[in-house]
mmCIF file of N, CA and C in Angstrom:
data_model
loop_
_atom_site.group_PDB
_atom_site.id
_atom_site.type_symbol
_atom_site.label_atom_id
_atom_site.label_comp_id
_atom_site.label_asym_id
_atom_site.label_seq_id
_atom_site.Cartn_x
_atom_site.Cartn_y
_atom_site.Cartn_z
ATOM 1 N N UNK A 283 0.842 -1.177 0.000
ATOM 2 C CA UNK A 283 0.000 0.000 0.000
ATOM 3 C C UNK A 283 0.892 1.247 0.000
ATOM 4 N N UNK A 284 1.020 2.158 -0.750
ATOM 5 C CA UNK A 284 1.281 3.308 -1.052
ATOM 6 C C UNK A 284 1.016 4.602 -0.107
ATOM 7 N N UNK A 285 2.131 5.232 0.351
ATOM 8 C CA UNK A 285 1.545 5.898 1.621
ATOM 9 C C UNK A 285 1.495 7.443 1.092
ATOM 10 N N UNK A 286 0.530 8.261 1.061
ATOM 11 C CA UNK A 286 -0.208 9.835 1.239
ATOM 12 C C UNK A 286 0.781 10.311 1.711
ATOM 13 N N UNK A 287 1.399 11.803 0.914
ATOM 14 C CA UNK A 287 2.422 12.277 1.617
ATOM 15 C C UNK A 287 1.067 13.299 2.649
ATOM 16 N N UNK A 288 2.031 13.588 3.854
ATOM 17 C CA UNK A 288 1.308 14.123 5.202
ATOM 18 C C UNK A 288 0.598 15.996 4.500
ATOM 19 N N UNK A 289 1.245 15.948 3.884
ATOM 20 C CA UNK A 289 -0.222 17.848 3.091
ATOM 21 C C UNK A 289 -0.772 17.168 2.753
ATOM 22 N N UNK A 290 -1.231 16.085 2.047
ATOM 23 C CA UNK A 290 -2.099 15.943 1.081
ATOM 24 C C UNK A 290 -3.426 16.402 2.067
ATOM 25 N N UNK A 291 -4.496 16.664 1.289
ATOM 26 C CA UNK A 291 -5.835 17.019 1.235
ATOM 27 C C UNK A 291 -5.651 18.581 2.375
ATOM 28 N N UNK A 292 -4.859 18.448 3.055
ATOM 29 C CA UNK A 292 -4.382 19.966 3.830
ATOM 30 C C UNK A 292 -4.561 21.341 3.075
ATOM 31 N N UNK A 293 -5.205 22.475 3.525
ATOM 32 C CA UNK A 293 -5.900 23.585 2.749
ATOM 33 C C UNK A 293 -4.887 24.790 3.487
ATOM 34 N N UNK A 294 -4.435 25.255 2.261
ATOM 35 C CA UNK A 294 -4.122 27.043 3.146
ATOM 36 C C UNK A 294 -4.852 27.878 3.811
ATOM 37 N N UNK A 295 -4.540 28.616 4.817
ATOM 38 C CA UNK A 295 -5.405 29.331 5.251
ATOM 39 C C UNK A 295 -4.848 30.937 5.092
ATOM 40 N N UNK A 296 -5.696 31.721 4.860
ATOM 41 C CA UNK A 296 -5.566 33.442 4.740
ATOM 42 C C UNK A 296 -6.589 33.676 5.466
ATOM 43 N N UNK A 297 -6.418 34.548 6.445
ATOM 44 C CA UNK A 297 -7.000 35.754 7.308
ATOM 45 C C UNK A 297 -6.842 36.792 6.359
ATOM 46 N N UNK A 298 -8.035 37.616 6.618
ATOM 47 C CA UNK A 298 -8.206 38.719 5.618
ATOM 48 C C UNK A 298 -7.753 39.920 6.576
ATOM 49 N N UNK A 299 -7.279 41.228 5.954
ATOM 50 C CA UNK A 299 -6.840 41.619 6.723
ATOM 51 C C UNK A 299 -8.074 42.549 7.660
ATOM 52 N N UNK A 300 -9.368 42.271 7.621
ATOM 53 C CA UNK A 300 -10.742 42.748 8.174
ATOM 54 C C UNK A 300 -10.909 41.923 9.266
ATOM 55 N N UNK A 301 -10.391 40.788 8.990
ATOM 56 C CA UNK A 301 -10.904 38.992 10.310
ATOM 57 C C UNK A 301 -9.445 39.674 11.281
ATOM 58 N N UNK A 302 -8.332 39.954 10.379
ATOM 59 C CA UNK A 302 -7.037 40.365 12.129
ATOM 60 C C UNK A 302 -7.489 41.349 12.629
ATOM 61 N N UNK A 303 -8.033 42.502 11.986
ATOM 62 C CA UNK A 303 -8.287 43.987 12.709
ATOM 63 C C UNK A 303 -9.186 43.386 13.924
ATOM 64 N N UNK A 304 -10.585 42.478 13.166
ATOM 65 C CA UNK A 304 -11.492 41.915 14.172
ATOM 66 C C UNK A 304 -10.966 41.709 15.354
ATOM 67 N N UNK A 305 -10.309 40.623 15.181
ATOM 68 C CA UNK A 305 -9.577 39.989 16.553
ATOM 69 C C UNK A 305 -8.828 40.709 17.373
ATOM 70 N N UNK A 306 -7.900 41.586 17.028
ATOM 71 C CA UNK A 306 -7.487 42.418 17.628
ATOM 72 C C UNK A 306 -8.239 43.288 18.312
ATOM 73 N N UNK A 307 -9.165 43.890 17.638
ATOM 74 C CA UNK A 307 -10.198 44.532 18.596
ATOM 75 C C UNK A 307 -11.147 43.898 19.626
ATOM 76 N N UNK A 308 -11.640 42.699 19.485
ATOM 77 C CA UNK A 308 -11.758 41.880 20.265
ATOM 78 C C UNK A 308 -10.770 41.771 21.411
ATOM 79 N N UNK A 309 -9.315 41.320 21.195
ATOM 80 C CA UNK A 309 -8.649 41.186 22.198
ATOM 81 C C UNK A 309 -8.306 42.253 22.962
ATOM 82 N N UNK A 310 -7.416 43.244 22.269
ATOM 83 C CA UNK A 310 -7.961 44.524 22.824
ATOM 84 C C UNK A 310 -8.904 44.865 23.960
ATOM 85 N N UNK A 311 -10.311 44.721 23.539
ATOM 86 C CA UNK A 311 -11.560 44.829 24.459
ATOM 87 C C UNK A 311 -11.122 44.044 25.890
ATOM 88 N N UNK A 312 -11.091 42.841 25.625
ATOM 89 C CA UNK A 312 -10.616 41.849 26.825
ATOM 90 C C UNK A 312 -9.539 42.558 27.578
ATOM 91 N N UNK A 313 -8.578 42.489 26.900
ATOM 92 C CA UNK A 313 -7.250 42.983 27.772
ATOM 93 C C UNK A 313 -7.185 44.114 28.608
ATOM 94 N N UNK A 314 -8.483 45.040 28.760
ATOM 95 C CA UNK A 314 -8.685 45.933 29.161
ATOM 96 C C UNK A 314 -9.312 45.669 31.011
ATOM 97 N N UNK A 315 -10.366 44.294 30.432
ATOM 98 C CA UNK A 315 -11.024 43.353 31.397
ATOM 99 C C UNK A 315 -10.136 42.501 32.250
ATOM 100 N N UNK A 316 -8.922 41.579 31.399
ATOM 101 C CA UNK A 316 -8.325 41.173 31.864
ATOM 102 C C UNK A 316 -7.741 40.173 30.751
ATOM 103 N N UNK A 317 -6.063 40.406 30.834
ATOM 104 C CA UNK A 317 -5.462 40.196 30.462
ATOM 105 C C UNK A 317 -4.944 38.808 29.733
ATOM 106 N N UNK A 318 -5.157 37.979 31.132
ATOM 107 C CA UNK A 318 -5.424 36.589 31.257
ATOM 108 C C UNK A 318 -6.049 35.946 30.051
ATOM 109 N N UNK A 319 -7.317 36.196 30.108
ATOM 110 C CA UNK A 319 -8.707 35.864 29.783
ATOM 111 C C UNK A 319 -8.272 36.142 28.340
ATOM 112 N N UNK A 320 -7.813 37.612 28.019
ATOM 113 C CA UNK A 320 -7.514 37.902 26.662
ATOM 114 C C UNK A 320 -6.181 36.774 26.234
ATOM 115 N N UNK A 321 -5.341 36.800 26.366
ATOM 116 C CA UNK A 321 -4.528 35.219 25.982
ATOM 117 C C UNK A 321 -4.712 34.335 26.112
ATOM 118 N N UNK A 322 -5.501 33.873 26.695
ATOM 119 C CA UNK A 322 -5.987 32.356 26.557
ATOM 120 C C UNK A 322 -7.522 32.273 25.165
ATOM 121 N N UNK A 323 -8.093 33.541 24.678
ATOM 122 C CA UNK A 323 -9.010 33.830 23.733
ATOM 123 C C UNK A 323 -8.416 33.358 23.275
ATOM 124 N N UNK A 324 -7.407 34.811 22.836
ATOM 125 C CA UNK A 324 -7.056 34.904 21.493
ATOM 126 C C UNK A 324 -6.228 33.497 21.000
ATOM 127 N N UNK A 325 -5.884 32.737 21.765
ATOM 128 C CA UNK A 325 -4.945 31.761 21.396
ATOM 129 C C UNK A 325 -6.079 30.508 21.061
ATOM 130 N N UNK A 326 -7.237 30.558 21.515
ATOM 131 C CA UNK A 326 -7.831 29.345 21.627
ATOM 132 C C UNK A 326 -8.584 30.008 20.024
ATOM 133 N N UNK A 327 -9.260 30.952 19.622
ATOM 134 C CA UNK A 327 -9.108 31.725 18.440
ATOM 135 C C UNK A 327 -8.258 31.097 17.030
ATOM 136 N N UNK A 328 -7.219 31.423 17.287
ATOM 137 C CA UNK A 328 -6.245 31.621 16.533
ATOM 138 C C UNK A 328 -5.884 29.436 16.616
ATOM 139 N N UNK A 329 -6.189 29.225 17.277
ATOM 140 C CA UNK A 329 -6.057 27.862 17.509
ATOM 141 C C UNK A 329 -7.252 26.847 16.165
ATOM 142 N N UNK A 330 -8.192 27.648 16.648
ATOM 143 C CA UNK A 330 -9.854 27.478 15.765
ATOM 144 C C UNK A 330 -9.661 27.463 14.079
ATOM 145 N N UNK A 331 -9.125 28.838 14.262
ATOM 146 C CA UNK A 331 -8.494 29.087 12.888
ATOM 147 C C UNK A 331 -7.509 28.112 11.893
ATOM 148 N N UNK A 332 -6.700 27.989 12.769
ATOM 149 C CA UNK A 332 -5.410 26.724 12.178
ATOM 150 C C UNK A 332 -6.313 25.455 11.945
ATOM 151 N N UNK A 333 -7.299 25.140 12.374
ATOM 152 C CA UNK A 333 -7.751 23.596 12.582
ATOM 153 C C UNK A 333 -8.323 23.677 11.332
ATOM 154 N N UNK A 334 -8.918 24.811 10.435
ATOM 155 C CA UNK A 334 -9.038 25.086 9.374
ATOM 156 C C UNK A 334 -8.687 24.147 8.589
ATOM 157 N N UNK A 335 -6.861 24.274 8.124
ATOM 158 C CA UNK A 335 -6.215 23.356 7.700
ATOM 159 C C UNK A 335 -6.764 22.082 7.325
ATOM 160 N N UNK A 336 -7.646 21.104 7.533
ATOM 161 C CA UNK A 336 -8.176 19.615 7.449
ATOM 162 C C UNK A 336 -9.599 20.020 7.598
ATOM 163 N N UNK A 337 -10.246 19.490 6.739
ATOM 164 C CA UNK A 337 -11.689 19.345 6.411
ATOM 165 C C UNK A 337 -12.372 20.854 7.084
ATOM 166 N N UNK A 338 -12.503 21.884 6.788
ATOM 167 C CA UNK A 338 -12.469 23.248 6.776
ATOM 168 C C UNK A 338 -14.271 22.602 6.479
ATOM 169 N N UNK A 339 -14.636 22.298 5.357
ATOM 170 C CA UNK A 339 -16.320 21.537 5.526
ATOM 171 C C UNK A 339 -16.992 20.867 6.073
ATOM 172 N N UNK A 340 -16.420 20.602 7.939
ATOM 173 C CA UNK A 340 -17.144 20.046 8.760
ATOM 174 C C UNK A 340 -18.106 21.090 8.891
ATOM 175 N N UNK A 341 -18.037 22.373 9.298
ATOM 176 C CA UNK A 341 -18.562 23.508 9.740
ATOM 177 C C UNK A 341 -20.110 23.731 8.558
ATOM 178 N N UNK A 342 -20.769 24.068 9.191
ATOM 179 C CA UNK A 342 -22.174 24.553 8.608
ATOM 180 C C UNK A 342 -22.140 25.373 7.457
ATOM 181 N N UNK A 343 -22.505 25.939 6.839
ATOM 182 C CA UNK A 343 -23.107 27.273 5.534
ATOM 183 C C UNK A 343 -23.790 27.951 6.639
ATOM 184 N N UNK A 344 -23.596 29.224 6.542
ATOM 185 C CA UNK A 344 -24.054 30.323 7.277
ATOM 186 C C UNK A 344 -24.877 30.908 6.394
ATOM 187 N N UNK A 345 -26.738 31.045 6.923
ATOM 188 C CA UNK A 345 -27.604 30.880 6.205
ATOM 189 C C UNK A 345 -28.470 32.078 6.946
ATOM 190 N N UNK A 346 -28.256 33.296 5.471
ATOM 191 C CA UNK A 346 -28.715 34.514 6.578
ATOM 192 C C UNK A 346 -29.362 35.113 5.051
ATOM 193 N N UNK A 347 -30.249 35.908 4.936
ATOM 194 C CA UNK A 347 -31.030 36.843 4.064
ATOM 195 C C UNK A 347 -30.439 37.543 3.175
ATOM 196 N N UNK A 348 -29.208 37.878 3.013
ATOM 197 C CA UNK A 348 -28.293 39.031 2.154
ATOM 198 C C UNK A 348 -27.183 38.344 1.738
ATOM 199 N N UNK A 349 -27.139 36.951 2.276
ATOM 200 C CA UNK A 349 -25.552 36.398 1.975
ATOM 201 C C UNK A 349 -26.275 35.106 0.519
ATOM 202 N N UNK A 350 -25.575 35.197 -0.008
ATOM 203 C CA UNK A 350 -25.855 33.844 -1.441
ATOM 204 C C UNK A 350 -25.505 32.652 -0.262
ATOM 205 N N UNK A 351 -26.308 31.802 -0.681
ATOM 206 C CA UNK A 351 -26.321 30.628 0.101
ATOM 207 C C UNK A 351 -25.122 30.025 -0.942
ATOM 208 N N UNK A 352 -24.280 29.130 0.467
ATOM 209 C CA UNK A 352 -23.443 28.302 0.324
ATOM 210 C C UNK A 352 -22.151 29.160 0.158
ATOM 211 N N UNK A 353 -22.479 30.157 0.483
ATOM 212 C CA UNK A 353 -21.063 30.585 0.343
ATOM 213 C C UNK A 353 -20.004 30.861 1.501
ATOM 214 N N UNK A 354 -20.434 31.199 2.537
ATOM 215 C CA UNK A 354 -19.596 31.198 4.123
ATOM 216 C C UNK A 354 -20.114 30.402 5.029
ATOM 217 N N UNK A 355 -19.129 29.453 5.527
ATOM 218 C CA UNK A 355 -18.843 28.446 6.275
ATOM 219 C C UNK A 355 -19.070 29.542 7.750
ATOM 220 N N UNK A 356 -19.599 28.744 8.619
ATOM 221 C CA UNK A 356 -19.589 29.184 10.004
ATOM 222 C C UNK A 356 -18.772 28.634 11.098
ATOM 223 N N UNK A 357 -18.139 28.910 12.314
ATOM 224 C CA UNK A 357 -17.490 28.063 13.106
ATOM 225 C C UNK A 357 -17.415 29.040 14.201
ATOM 226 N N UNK A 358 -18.593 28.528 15.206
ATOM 227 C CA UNK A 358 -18.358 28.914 16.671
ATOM 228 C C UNK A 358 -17.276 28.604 17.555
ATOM 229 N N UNK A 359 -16.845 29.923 18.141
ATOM 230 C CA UNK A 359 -15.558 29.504 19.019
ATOM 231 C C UNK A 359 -16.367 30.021 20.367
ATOM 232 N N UNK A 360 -15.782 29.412 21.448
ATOM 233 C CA UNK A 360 -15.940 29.368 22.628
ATOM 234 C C UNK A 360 -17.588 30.152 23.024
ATOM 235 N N UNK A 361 -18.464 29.716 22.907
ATOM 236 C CA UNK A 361 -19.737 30.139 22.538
ATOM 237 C C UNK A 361 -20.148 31.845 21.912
ATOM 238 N N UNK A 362 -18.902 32.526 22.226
ATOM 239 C CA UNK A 362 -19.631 33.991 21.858
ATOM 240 C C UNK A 362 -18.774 34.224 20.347
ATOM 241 N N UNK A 363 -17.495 33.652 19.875
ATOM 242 C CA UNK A 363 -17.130 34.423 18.272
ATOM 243 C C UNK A 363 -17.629 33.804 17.698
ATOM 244 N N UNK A 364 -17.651 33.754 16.534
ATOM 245 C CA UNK A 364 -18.432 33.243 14.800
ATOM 246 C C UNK A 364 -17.325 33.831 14.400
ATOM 247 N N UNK A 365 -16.554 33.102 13.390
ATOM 248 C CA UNK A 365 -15.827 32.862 12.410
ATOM 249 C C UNK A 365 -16.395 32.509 11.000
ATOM 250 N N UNK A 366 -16.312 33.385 10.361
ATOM 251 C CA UNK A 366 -16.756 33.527 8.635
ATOM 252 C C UNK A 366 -15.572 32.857 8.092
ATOM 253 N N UNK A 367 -15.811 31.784 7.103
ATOM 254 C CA UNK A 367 -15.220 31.665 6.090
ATOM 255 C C UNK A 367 -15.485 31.161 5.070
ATOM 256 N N UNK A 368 -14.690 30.990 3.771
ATOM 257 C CA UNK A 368 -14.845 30.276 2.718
ATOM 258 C C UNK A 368 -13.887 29.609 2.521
ATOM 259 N N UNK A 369 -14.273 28.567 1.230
ATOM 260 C CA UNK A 369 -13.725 27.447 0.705
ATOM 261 C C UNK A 369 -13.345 27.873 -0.901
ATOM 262 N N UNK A 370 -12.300 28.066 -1.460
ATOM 263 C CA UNK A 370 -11.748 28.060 -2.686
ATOM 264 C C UNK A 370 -10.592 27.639 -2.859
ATOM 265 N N UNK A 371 -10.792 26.705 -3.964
ATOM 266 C CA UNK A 371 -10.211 25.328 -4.214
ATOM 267 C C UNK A 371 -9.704 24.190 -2.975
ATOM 268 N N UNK A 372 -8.268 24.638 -2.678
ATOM 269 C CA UNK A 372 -7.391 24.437 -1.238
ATOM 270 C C UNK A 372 -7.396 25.164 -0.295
ATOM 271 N N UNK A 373 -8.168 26.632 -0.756
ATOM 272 C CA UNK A 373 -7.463 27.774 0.216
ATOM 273 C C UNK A 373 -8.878 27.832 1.021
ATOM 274 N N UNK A 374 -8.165 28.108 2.607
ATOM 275 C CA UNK A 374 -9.795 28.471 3.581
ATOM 276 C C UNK A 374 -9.260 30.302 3.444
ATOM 277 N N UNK A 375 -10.364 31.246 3.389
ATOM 278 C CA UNK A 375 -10.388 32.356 3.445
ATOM 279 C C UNK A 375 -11.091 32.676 4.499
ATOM 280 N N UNK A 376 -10.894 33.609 5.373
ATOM 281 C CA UNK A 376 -11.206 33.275 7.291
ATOM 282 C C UNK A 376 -11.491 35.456 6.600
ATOM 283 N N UNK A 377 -12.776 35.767 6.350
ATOM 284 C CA UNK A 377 -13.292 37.237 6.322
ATOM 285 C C UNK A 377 -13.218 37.740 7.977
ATOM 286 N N UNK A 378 -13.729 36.838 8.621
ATOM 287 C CA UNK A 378 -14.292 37.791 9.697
ATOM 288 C C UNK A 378 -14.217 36.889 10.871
ATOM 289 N N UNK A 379 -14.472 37.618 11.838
ATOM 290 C CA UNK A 379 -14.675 36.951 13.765
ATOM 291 C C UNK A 379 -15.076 38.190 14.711
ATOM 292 N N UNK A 380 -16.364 37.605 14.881
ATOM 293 C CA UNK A 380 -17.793 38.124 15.671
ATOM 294 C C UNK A 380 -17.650 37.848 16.557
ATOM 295 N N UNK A 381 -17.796 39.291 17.451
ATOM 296 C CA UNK A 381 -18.323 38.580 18.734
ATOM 297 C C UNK A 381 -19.688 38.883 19.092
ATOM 298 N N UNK A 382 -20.432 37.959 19.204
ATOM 299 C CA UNK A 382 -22.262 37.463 18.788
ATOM 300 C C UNK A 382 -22.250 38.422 19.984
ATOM 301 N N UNK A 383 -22.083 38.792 20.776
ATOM 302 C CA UNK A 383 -22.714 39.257 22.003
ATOM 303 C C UNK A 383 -22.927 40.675 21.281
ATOM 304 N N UNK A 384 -21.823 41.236 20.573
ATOM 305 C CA UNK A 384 -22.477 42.872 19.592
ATOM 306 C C UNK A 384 -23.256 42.486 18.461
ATOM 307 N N UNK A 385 -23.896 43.522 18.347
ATOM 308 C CA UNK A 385 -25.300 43.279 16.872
ATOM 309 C C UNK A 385 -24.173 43.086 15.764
ATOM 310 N N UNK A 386 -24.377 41.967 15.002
ATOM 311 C CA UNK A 386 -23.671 41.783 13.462
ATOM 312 C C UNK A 386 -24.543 41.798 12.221
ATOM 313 N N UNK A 387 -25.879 42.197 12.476
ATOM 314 C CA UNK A 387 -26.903 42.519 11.485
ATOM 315 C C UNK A 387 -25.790 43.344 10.073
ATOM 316 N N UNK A 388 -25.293 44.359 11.158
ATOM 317 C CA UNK A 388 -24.417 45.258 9.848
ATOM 318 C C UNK A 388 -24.003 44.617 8.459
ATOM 319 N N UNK A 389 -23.146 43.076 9.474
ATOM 320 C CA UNK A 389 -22.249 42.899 8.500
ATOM 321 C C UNK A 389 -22.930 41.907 7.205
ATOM 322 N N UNK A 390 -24.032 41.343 7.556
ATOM 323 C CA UNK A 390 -24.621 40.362 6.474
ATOM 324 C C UNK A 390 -25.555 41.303 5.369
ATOM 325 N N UNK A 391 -25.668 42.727 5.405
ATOM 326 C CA UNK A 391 -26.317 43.634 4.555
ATOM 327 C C UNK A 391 -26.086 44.189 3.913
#
């Protein structure tokens, strides 16, 4: 049997530069609260993100009124971010990271 070199089926990932500002402001916010709390986010975050890498299409279609269906993947992190992304070809494209607790009506309109 013939062995799979270890990338195979493995996807690039790009953060847009709208999804880092996000996070940063997010963390930001925290670090203000507490510091702690903000590094262990952002890392568990940024952790979410990388897992990307391998089957990036476990995650749902994010299914909202203004967005074309099938086009952004959803992925809840630690119950309050949402992580936007897409799928083209190999590459995961990571737009955005919500934190659900502020109104995001804005961004699907």
């Amino acid at each position: 049997m013939e062995k799979k070199p270890q990338h195979e089926g493995m996807c690039k990932i790009i953060v847009s530069d709208r999804a880092r500002q996000m996070l940063a402001e997010h963390i930001r916010f925290l670090a203000k609260i507490n510091t702690s709390v903000a590094c262990n986010t952002k890392n568990r975050l940024i952790d979410a993100i990388r897992s990307l890498h391998q089957l990036p299409e476990r995650y749902p279609f994010l299914q909202a009124e203004f967005i074309p269906p099938n086009k952004y993947h959803k992925m809840f992190v630690e119950k309050w971010y949402l992580i936007l992304y897409q799928i083209k070809d190999q590459t995961v494209y990571v737009d955005a990271i919500i934190d659900c607790r502020q109104d995001y009506q804005w961004l699907i309109r």
